[in-house]
Coordinates of C-alpha atoms and ligand atoms in Angstrom, one line a residue:
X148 CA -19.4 9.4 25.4
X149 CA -22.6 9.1 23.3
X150 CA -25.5 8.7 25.6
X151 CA -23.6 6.0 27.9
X152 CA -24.3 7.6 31.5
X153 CA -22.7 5.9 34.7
X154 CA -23.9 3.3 37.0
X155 CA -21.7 4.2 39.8
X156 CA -18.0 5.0 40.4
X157 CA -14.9 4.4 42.6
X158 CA -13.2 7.2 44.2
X159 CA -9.4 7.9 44.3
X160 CA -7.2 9.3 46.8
X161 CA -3.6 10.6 47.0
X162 CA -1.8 8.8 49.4
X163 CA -1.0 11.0 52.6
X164 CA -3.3 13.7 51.4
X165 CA -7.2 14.4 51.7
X166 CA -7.7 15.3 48.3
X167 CA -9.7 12.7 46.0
X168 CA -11.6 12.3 42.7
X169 CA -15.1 10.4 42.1
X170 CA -14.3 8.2 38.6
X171 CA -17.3 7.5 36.8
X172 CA -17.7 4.1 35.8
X173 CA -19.3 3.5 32.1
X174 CA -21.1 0.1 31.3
X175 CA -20.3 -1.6 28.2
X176 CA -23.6 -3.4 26.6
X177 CA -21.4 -6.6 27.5
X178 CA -17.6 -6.6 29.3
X179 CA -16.1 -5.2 31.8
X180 CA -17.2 -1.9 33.4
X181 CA -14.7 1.1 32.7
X182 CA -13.7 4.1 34.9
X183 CA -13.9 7.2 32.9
X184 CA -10.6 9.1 33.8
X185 CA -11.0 12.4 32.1
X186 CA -11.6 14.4 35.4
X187 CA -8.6 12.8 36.9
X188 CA -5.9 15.6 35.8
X189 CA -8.0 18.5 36.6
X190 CA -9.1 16.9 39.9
X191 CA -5.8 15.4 41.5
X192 CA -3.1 16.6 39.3
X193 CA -2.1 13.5 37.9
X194 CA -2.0 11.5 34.8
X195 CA -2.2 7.4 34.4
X196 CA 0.1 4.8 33.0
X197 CA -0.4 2.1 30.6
X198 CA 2.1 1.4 27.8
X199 CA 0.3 -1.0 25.2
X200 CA -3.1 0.4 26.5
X201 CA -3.6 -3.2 28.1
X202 CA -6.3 -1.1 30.2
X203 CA -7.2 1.6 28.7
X204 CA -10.2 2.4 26.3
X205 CA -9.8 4.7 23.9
X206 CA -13.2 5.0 22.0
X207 CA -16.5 3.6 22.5
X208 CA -17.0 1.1 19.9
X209 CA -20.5 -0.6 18.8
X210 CA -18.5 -3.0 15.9
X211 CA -16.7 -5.7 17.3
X212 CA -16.6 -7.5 20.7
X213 CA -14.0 -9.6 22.4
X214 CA -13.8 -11.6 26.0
X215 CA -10.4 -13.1 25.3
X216 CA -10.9 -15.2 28.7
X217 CA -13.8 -17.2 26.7
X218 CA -12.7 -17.5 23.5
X219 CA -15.5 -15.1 21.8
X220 CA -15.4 -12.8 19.2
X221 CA -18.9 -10.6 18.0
X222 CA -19.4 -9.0 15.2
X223 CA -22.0 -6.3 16.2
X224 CA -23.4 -9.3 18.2
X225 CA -22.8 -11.9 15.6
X226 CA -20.4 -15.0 16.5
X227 CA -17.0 -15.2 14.3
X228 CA -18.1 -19.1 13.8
X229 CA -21.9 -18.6 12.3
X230 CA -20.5 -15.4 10.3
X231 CA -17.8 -17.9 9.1
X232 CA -20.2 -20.9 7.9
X233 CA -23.2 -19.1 7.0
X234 CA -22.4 -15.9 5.6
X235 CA -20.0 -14.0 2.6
X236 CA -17.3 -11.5 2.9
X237 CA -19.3 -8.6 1.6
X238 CA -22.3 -9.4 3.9
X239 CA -19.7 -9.2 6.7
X240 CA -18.5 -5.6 5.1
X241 CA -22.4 -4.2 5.4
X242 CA -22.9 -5.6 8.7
X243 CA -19.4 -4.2 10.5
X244 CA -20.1 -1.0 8.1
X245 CA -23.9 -0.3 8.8
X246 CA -24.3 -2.1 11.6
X247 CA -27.2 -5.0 10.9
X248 CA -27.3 -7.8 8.1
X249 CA -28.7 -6.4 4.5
X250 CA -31.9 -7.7 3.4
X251 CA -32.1 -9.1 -0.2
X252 CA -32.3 -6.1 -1.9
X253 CA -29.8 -3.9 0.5
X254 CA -27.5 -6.8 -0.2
X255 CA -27.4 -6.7 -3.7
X256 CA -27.0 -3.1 -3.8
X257 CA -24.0 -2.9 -1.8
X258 CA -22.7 -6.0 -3.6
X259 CA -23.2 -3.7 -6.7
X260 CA -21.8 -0.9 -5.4
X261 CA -18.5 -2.5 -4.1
X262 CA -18.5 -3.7 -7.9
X263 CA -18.9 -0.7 -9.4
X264 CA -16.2 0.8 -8.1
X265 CA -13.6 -2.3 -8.2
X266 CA -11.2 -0.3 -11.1
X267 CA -8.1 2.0 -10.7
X268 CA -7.7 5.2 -12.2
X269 CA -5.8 4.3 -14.8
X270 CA -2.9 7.0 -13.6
X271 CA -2.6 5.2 -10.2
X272 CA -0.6 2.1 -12.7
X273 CA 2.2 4.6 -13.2
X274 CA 3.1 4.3 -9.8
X275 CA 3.8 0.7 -9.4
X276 CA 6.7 1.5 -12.4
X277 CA 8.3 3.9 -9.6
X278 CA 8.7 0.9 -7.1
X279 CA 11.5 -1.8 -7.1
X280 CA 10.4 -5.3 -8.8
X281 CA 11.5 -6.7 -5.5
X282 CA 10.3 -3.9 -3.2
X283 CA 8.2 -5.8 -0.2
X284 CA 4.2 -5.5 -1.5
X285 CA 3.0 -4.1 1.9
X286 CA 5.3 -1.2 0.7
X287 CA 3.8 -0.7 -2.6
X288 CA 0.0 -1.0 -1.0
X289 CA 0.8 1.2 1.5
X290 CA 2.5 3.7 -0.8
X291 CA -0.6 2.9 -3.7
X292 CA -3.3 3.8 -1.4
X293 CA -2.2 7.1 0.5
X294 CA -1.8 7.8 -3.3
X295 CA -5.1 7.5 -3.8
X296 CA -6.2 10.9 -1.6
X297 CA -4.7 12.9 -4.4
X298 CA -7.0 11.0 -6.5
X299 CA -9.9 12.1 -4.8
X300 CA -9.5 15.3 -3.8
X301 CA -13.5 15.2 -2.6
X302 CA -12.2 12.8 0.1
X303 CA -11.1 15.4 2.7
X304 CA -14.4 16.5 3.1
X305 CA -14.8 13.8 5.5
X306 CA -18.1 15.9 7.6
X307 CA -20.0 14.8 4.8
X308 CA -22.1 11.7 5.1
X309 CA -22.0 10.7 1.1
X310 CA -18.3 11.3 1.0
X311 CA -17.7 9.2 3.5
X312 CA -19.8 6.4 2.1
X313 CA -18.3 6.6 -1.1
X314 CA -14.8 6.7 0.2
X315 CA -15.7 3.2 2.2
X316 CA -16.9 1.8 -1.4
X317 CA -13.5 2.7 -3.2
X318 CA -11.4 1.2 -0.2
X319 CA -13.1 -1.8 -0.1
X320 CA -13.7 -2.4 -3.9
X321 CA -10.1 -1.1 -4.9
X322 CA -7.8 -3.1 -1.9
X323 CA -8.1 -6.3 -4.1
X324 CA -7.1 -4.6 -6.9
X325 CA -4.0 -2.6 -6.1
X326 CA -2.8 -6.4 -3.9
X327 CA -3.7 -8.1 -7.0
X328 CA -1.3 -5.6 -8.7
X329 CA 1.1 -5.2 -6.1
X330 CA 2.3 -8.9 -6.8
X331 CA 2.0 -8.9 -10.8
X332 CA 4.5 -6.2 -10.8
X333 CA 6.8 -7.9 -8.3
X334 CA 6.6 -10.7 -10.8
X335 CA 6.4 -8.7 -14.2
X336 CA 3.4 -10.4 -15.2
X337 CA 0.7 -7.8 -17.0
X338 CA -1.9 -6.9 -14.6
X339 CA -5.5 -8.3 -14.7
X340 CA -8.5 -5.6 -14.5
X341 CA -11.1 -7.0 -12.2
X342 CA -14.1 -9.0 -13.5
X343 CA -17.9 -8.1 -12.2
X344 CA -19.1 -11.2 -13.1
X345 CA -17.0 -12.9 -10.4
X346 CA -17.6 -12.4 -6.4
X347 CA -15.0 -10.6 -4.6
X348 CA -12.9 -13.1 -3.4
X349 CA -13.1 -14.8 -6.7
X350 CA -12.1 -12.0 -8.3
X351 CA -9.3 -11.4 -6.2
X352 CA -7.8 -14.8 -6.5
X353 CA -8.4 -14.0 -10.3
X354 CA -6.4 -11.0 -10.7
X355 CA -3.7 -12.9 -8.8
X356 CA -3.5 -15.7 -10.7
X357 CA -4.8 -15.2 -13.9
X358 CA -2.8 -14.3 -17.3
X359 CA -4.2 -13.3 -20.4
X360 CA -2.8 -16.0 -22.7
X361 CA -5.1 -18.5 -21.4
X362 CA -8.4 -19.0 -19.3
X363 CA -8.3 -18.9 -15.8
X364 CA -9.3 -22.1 -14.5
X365 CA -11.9 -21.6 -11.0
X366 CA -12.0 -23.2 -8.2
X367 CA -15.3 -22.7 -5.9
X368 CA -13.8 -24.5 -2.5
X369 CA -10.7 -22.1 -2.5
X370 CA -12.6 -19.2 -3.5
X371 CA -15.3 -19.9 -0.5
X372 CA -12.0 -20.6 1.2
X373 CA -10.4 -17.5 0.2
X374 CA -13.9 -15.4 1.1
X375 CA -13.6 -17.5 4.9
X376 CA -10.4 -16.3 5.2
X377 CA -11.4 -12.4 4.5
X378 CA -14.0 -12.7 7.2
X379 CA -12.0 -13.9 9.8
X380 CA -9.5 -11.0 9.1
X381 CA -12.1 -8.6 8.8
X382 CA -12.4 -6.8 11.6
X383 CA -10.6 -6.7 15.1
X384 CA -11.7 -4.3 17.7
X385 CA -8.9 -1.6 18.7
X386 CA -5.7 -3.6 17.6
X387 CA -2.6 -1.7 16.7
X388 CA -3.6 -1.2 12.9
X389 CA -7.4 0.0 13.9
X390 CA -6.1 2.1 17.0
X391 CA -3.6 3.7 14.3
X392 CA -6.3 4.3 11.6
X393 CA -8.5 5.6 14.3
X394 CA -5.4 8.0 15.7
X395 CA -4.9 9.0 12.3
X396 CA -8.3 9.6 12.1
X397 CA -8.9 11.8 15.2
X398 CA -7.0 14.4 13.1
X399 CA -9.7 14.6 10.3
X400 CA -7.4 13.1 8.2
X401 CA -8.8 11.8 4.7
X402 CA -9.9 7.8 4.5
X403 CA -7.2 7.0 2.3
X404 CA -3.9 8.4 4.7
X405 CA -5.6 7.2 7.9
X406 CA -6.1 3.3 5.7
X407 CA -2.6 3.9 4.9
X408 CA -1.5 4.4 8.6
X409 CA -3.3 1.4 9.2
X410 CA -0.8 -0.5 6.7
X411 CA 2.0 0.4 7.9
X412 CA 1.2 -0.3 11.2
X413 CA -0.5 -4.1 10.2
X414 CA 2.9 -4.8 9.0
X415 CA 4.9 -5.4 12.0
X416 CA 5.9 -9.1 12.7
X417 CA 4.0 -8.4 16.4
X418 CA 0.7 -7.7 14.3
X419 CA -0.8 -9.2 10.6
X420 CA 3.3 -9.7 9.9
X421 CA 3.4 -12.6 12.0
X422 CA 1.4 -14.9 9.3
X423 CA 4.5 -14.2 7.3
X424 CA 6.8 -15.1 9.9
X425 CA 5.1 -17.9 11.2
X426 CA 6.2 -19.9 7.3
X427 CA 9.3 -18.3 7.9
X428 CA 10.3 -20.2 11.6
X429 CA 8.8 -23.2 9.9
X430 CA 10.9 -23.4 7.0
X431 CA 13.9 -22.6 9.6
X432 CA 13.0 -25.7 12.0
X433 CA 12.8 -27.1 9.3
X434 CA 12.4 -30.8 10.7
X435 CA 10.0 -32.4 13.8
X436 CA 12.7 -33.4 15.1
X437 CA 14.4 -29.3 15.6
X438 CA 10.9 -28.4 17.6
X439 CA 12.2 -29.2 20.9
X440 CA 15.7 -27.5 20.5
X441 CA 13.2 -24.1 18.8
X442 CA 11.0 -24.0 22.0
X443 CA 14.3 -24.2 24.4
X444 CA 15.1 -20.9 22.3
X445 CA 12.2 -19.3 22.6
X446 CA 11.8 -19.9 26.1
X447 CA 15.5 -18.2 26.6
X448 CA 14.6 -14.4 27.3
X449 CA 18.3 -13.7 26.0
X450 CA 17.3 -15.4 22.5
X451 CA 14.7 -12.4 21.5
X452 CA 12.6 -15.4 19.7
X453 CA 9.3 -15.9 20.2
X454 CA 7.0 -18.7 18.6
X455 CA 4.9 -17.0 16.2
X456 CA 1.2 -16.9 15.5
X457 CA 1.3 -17.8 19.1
X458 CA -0.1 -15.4 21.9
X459 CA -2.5 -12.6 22.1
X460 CA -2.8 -9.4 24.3
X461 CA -6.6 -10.0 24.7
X462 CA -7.4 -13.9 23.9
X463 CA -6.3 -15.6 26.7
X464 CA -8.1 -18.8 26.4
X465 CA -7.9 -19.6 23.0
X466 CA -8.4 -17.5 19.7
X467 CA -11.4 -18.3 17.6
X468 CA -10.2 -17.6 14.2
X469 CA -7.4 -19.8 14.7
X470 CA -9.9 -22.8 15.4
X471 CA -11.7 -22.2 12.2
X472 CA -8.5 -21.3 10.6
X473 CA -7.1 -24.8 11.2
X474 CA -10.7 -26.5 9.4
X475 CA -9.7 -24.3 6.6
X476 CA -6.7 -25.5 6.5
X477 CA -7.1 -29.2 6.4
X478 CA -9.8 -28.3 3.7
X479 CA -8.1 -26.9 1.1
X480 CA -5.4 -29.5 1.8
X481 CA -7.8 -31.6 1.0
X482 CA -9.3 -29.9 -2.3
X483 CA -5.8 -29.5 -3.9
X484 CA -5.0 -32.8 -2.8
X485 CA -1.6 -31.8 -0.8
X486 CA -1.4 -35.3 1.5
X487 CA 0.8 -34.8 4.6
X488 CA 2.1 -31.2 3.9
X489 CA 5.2 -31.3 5.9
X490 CA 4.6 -27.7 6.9
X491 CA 1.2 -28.8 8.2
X492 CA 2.6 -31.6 10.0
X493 CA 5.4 -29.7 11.7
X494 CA 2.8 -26.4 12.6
X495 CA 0.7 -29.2 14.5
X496 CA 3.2 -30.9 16.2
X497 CA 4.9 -27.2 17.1
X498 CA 1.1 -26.6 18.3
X499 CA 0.8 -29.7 20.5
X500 CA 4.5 -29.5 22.2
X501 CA 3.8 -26.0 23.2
X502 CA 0.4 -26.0 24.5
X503 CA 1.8 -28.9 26.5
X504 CA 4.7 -26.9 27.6
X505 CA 4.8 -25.2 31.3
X506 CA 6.1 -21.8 29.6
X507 CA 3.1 -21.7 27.2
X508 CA 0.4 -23.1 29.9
X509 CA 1.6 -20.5 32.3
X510 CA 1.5 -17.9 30.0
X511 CA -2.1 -18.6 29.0
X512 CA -0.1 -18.5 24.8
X513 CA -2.0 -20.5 22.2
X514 CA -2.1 -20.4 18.5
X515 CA -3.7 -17.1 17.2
X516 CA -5.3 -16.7 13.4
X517 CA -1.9 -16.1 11.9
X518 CA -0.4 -19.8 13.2
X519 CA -2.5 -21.6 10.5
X520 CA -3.5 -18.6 7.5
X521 CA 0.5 -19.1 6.4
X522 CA -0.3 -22.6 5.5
X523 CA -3.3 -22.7 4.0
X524 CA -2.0 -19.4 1.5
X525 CA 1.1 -21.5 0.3
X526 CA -0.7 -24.0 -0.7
X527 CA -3.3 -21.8 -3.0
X528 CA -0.5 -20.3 -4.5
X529 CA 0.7 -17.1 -2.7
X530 CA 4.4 -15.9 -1.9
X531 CA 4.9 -15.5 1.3
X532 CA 5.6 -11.5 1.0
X533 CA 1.8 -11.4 -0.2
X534 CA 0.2 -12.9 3.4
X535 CA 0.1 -9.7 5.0
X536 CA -1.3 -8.2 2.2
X537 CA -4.2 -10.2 2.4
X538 CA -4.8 -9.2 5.9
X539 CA -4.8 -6.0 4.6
X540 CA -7.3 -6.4 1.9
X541 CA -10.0 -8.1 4.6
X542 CA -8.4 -5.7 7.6
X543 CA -9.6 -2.1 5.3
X544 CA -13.2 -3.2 6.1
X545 CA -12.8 -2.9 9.7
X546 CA -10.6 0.2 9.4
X547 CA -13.2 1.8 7.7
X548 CA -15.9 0.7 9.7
X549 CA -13.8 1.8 12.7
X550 CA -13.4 5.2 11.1
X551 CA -16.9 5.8 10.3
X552 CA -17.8 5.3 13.5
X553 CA -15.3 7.3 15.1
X554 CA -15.7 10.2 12.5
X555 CA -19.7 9.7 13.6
X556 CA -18.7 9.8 17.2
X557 CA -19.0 13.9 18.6
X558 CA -17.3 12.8 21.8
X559 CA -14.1 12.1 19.9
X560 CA -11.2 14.6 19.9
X561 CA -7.9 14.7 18.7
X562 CA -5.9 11.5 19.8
X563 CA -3.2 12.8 22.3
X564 CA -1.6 10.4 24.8
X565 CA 0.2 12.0 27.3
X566 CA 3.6 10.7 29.0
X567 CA 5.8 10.3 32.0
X568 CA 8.7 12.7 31.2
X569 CA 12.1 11.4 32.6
X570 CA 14.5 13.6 30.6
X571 CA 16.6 16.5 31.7
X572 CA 15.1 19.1 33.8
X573 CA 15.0 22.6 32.5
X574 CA 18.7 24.0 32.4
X575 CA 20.4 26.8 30.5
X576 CA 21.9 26.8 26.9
X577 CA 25.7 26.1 27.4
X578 CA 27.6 28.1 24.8
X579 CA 30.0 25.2 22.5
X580 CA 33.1 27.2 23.6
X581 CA 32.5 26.2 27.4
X582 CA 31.3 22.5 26.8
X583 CA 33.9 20.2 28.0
Ligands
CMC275 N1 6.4 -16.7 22.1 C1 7.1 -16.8 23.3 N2 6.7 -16.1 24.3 C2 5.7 -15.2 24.2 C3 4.9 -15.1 23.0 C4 5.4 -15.9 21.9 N3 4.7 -15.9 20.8 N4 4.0 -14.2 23.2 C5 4.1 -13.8 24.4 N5 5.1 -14.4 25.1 C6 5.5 -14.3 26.5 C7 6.3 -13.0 26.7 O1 7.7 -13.2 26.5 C8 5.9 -12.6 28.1 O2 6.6 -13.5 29.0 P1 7.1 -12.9 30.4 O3 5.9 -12.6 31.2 O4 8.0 -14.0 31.0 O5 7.9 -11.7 30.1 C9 4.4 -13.1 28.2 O6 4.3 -14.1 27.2 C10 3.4 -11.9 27.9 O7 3.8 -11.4 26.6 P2 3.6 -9.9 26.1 O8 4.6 -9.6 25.1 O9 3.5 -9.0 27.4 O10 2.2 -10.0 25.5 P3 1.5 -8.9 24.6 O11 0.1 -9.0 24.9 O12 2.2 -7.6 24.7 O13 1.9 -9.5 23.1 C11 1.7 -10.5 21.0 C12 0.9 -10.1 22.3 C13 0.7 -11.0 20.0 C14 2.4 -9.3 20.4 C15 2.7 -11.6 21.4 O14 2.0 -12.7 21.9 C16 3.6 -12.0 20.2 O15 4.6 -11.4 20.0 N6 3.2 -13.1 19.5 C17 3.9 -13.5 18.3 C18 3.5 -12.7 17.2 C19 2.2 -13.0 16.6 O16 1.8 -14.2 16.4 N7 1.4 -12.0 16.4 C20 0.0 -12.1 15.8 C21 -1.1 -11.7 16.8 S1 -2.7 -12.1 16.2 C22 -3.0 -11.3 14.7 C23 -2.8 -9.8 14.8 O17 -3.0 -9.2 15.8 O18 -2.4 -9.3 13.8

């Protein structure tokens, strides 16, 4: 690790044998210390276990903090909430990215920057025509963007500090752009080109809703709403997607496959799916009245259903985004002038049953930022196929954050988990004509 030396360390010892090993153990800046196993193979001959990685780090990591037991999430030592009131989406970008807030003038010239590089090569709007109109959008991003390493060849060159700045500019300009896109094809409307007189969320909600027979009409709460939104999703510490992007990454793989891992893997209903799926059990309860006969379900461990935009493998308290998530929500209510969405009023009640309910309690479950994001995107407009997209547009910020850093980090190697191995043992090649 990068100048992070040990303040003590706990030994271990094989069971009815003499033979130990002396584990470092590494302080964070804040969090839990962490025992550095890399001498554990080579000094007792065996490996650890821990499916998920529930305790295991796999980086060191100066971005993003989390103490699920409290509720907190830092942003390089900034709280989610003040970031959320008091600053913008692309002043969130430079801070995860270079690691402090931009004065005036750095501020403006990264604004400019992500601006200037906001278009598509042109070629790259052949290959929406090769999807299906209907084809799921996370598909066609995903697809879009590994595409867009054989648009920049110069990308592979990832040892080289200006290439890797550059690359973060065209993920985070373009994302908007090819979501924006993604959706006007599934719709066959012609696609907007993105406006530089607009801000980025702005712009985004532009492209998306915008046709060119007649002007666009804007509206300033949803696009604050809409840039809110992007910070809360913008970063995450090592969650699946970031973990993915950083695997990818240990390879040397370009910016643009490793973001493209980290699609694919954001899609899952466990992960930035569930905002999706969260509209979708809605619509299926359907009714206040269905919520108690849901929960029975998902509290059945035969029934394979779980309540989602509920639970959290590190918040175990409560999850801040969802918090502010919920404000949003009864916000832009508010602005569009939806009174008593039935949606709304079923997620709350939902909300209240189960954090009153023993299983939930227990469990330590409550609503994470996905339970209320489904909501408040309905009502400003998007289909529900586009929700994880959006994740994905504020999520590339914090994969490319996270890969700059690790990319930056000389203690990184190749990402290589090992396994326990409970297959055959060796045996010999049985010729078919003896098989039974
Ligand atoms: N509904 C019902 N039971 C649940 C839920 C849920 N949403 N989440 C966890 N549990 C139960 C689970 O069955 C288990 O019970 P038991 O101990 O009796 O076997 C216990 O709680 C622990 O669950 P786990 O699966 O070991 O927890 P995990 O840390 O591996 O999973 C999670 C975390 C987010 C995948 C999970 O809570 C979940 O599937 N939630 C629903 C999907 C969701 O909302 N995902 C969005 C997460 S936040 C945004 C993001 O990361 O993208």
């Amino acid at each position: 690790m990068s100048g992070t030396s040990a303040v003590g360390s706990i030994t271990v010892t094989l069971d009815g044998s003499d033979n130990s090993a002396k584990l470092p153990l590494i302080p964070g800046s804040i969090g839990p210390q962490v025992a550095d196993i890399r001498k554990l193979y080579d000094n007792l001959g065996v490996f650890t276990y821990d499916p998920g990685f529930g305790n295991t780090a796999s980086c060191e990591s100066k971005i993003t903090y989390i103490d699920g037991d409290h509720g907190l999430l830092l942003h390089r030592g900034y709280p989610i909430e003040q970031l959320a009131e008091k600053s913008s989406f692309l002043e969130v970008a430079y801070l995860l990215l270079r690691g402090e807030l931009p004065n005036a003038k750095e501020k403006i010239e990264f604004e400019l920057g992500v601006l200037r590089h906001n278009m598509v090569h042109e070629q790259l709007r052949s290959f929406y025509n090769g999807f299906r109109r209907d084809a799921h959008p996370m598909a066609v991003i995903c697809g879009v963007v590994g595409a867009m390493s054989a648009f920049y060849p110069d990308s592979v060159d990832i040892n080289n500090p200006e290439v890797r700045r550059i690359s973060a500019f065209r993920l985070i300009a373009k994302l908007p752009t090819i979501a924006a896109w993604a959706y006007k094809y599934s719709i066959g409307q012609p696609f907007m080109y993105p406006r530089n007189d607009l801000g980025y969320a702005e712009n985004f909600l532009y492209m998306m809703g915008a046709v060119p027979p007649e002007p666009y009409q804007h509206n300033e709460v949803l696009s604050q709403a809409m840039d809110r939104i992007l910070i809360l999703h913008a970063d995450h510490e090592q969650n699946a997607s970031t973990s993915t992007v950083r695997l990818a990454g240990s390879t040397g793989a370009n910016p643009f496959a490793c973001v493209a891992a980290g699609i694919a893997s954001l899609w899952g209903p466990a992960h930035g799916g569930a905002n999706e799926a969260v509209l979708k059990m809605l619509a299926e309860i359907g009714h206040v009245s269905n919520i108690k006969g849901f929960i029975e379900k998902v509290k059945d461990k035969n029934s394979n259903v779980r309540l989602m935009g509920f639970g959290h493998r590190v918040y175990k308290n409560y999850d801040p985004r969802a918090k502010i998530m919920e404000k949003t929500c009864h916000e832009v209510l508010d602005v569009l002038g939806i009174k008593g969405d039935p949606l709304l009023d079923l997620a709350m009640e939902l909300e209240n049953i189960a954090l009153n309910d023993e299983y939930f309690v227990q469990r330590k479950l409550y609503p994470n930022v996905d339970f209320y994001s489904g909501i408040i995107l309905k009502a400003m407009g998007f289909p529900t196929s586009m929700f994880t997209v959006l994740f994905a547009v504020a999520r590339t910020v914090g994969w490319v954050s996270q890969w700059k850093e690790q990319v930056e980090d000389s203690s990184q190697r190749i990402g290589r988990p090992r396994q326990i191995y409970t297959g055959a043992k060796q045996r010999d090649y049985v010729p078919l004509s003896e098989r039974g």
